[in-house]
mmCIF file of C-alpha atoms in Angstrom:
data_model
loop_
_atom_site.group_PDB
_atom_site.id
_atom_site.type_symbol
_atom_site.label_atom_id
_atom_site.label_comp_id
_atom_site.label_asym_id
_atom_site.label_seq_id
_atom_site.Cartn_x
_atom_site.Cartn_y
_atom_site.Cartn_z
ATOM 1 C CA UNK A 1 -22.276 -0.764 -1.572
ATOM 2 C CA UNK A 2 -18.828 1.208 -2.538
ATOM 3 C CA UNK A 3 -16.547 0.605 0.440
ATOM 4 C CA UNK A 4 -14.798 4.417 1.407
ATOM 5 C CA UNK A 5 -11.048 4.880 2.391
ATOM 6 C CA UNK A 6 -10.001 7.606 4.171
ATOM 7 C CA UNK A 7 -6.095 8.904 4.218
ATOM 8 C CA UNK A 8 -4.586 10.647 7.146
ATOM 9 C CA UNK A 9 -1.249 12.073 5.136
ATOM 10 C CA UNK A 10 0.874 10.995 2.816
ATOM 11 C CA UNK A 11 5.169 10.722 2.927
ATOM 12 C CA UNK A 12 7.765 11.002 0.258
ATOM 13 C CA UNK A 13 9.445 7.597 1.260
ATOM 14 C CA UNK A 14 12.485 5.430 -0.192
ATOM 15 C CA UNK A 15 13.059 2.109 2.287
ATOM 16 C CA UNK A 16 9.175 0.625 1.734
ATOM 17 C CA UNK A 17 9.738 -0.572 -1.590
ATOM 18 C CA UNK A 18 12.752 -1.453 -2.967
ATOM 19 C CA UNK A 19 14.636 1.146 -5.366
ATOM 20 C CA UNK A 20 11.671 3.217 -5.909
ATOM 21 C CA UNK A 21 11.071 6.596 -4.905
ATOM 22 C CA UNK A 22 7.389 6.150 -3.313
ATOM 23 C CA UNK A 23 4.433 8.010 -1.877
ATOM 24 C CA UNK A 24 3.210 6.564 0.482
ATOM 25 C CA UNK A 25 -0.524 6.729 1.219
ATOM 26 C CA UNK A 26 -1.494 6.949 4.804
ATOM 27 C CA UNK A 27 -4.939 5.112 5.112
ATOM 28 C CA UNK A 28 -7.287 5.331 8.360
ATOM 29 C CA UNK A 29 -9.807 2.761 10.076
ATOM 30 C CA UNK A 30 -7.492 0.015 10.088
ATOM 31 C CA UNK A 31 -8.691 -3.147 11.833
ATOM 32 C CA UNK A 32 -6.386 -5.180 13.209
ATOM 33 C CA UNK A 33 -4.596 -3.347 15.667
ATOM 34 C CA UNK A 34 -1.549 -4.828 16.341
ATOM 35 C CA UNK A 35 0.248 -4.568 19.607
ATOM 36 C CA UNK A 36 2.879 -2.022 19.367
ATOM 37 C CA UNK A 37 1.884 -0.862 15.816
ATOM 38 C CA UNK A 38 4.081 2.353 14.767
ATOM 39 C CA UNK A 39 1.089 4.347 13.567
ATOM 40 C CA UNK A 40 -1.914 3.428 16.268
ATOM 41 C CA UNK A 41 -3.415 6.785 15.203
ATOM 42 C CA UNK A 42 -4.208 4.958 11.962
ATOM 43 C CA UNK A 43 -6.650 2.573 13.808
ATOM 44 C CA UNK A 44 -9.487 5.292 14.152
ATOM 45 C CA UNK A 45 -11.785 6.442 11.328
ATOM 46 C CA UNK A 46 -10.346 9.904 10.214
ATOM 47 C CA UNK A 47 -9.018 11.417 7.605
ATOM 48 C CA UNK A 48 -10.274 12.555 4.233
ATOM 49 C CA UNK A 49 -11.675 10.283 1.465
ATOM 50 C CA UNK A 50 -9.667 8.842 -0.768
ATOM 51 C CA UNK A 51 -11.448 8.799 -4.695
ATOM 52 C CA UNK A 52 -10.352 9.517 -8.081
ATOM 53 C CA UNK A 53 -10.415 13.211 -7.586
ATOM 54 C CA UNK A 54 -8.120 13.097 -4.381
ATOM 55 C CA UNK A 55 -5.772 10.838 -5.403
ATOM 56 C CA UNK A 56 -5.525 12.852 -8.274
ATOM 57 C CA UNK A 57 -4.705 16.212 -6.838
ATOM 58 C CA UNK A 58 -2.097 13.902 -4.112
ATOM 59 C CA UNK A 59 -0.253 12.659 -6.997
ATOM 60 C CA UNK A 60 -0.274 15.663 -9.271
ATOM 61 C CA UNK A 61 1.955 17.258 -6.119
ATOM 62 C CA UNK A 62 4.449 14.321 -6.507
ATOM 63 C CA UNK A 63 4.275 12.564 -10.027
ATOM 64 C CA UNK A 64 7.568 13.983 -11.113
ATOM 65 C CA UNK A 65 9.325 13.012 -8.299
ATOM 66 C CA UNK A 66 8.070 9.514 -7.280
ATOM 67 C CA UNK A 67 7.746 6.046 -9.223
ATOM 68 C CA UNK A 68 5.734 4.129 -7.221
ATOM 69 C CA UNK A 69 2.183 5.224 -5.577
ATOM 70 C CA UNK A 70 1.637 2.893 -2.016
ATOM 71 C CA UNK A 71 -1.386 2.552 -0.224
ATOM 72 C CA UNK A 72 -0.643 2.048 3.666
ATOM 73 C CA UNK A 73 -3.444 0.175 4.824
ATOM 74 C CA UNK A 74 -6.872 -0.099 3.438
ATOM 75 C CA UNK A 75 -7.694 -3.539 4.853
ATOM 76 C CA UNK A 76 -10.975 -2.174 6.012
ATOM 77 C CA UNK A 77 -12.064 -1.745 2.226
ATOM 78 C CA UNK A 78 -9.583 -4.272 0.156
ATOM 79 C CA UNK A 79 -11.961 -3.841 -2.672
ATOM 80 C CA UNK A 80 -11.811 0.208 -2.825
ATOM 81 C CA UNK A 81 -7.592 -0.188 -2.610
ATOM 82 C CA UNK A 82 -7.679 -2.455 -5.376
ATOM 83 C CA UNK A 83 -9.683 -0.475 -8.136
ATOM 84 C CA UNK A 84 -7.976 3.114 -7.085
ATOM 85 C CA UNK A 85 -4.249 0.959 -7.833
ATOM 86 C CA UNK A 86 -6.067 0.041 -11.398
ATOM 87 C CA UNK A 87 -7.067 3.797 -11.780
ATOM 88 C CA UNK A 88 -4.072 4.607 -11.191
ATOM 89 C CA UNK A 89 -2.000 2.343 -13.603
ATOM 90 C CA UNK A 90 -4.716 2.734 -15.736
ATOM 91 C CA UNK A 91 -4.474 6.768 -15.307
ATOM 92 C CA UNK A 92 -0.561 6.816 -15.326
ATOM 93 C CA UNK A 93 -0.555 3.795 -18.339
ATOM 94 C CA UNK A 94 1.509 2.093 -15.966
ATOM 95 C CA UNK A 95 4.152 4.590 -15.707
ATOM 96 C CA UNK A 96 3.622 4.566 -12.352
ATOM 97 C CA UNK A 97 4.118 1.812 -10.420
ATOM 98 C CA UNK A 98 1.260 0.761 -7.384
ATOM 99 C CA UNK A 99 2.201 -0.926 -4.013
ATOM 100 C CA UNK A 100 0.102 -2.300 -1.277
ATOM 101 C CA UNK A 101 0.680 -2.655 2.706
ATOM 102 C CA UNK A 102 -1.597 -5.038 3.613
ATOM 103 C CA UNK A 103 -1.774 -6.309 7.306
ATOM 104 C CA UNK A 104 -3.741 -9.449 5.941
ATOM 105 C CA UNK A 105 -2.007 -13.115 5.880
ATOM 106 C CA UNK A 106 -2.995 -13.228 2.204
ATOM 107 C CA UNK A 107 -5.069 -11.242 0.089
ATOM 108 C CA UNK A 108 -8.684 -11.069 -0.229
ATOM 109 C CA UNK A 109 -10.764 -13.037 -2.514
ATOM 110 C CA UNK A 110 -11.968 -9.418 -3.821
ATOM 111 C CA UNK A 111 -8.854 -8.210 -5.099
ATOM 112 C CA UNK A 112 -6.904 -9.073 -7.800
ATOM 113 C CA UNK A 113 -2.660 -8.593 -7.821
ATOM 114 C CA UNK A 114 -2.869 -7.920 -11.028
ATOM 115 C CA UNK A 115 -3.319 -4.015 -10.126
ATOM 116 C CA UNK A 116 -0.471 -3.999 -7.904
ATOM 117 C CA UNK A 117 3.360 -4.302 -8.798
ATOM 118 C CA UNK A 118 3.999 -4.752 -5.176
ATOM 119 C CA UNK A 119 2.463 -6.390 -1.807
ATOM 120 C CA UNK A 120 2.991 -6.369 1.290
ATOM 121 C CA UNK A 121 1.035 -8.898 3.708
ATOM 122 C CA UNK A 122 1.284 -10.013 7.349
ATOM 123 C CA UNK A 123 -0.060 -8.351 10.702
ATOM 124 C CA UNK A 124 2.780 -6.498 12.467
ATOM 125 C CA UNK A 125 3.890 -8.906 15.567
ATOM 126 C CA UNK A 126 6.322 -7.209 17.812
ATOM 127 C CA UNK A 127 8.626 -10.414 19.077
ATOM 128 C CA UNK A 128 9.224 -11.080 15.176
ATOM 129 C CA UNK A 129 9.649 -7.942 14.012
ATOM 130 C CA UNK A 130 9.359 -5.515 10.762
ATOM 131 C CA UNK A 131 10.203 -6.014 7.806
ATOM 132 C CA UNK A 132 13.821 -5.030 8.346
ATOM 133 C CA UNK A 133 14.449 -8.261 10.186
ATOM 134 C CA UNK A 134 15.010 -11.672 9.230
ATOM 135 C CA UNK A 135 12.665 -13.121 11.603
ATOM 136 C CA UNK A 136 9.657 -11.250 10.299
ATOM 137 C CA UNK A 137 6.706 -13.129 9.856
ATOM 138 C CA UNK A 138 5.621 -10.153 7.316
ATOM 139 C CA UNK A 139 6.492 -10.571 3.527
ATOM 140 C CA UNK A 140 6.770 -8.323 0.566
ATOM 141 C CA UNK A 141 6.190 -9.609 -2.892
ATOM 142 C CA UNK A 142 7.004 -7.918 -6.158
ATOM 143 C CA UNK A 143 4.461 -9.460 -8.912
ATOM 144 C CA UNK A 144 5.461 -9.891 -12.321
ATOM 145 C CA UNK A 145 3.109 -11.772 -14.558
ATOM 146 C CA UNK A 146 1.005 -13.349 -11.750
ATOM 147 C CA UNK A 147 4.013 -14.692 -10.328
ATOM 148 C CA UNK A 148 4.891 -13.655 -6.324
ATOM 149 C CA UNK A 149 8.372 -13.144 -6.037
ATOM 150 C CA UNK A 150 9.256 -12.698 -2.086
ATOM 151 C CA UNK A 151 11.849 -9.886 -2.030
ATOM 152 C CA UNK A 152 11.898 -9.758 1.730
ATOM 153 C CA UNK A 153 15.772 -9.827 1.771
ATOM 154 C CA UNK A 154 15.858 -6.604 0.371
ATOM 155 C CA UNK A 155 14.754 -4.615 3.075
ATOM 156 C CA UNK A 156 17.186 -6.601 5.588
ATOM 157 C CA UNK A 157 20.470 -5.207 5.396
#
């Protein structure tokens, strides 16, 4: 049975991946509600579905202003997040790069990195902080050839 993802909004954003110019996909339904997670309105099940057609007409707004397409969530259908980022590097012939903000510890047996240039995995834990902090217990990976390289750092400044 096709898993369905459903996107709130989208942003025009330049701090979640590193030196790319991204649009960031806003995805509903998430489950793991973290205590004192910045977008708790992305817990419920709203939004709009997110297929080929959609993300289509979302990036069709954008494509000649962003590099990298993100998908904020999703962990409620891993599977469906994975084969729109393979549409979509498959759509774009790679042109475009895909991103992933994934509040699992690693990623699910039922996706593949190989879709994703970027991904970002760890529940959001208030005492240790985002991203932008050294003591994060979150990562972000930029893959290259199967290989994980954490580029944490980056975002730390």
């Amino acid at each position: 049975m096709k898993q369905v993802l459903k996107y709130v909004n989208t942003e025009i954003v330049f701090r979640e991946i590193p030196d790319e110019i991204t649009l960031a996909i806003n995805l509903s339904n998430c489950p793991h509600r973290c205590i004192g997670c910045h977008s708790p309105y992305l817990q419920q099940d709203l939004g709009e579905e997110l297929n080929e057609t959609s993300l289509v007409e979302l990036i069709g707004k954008y494509e000649k202003s962003v590099t990298c397409i993100c998908f904020m969530g999703g962990d409620a259908a891993p599977r469906e997040v994975c084969r729109l980022a393979r549409f979509v590097r498959l759509q774009w012939n790679c042109k475009l790069k895909t991103a992933w903000y994934s509040g699992c510890r690693k990623i699910p047996e039922t996706v593949s990195a190989e879709n994703f240039n970027f991904i970002k995995l760890g529940a959001y834990v208030a005492k240790l902080g985002g991203l932008n902090v050294a003591s994060t217990n979150q990562r972000l990976y930029k893959i290259h050839n199967g290989v994980f390289n954490d580029i944490t750092s980056l975002l730390q400044k």
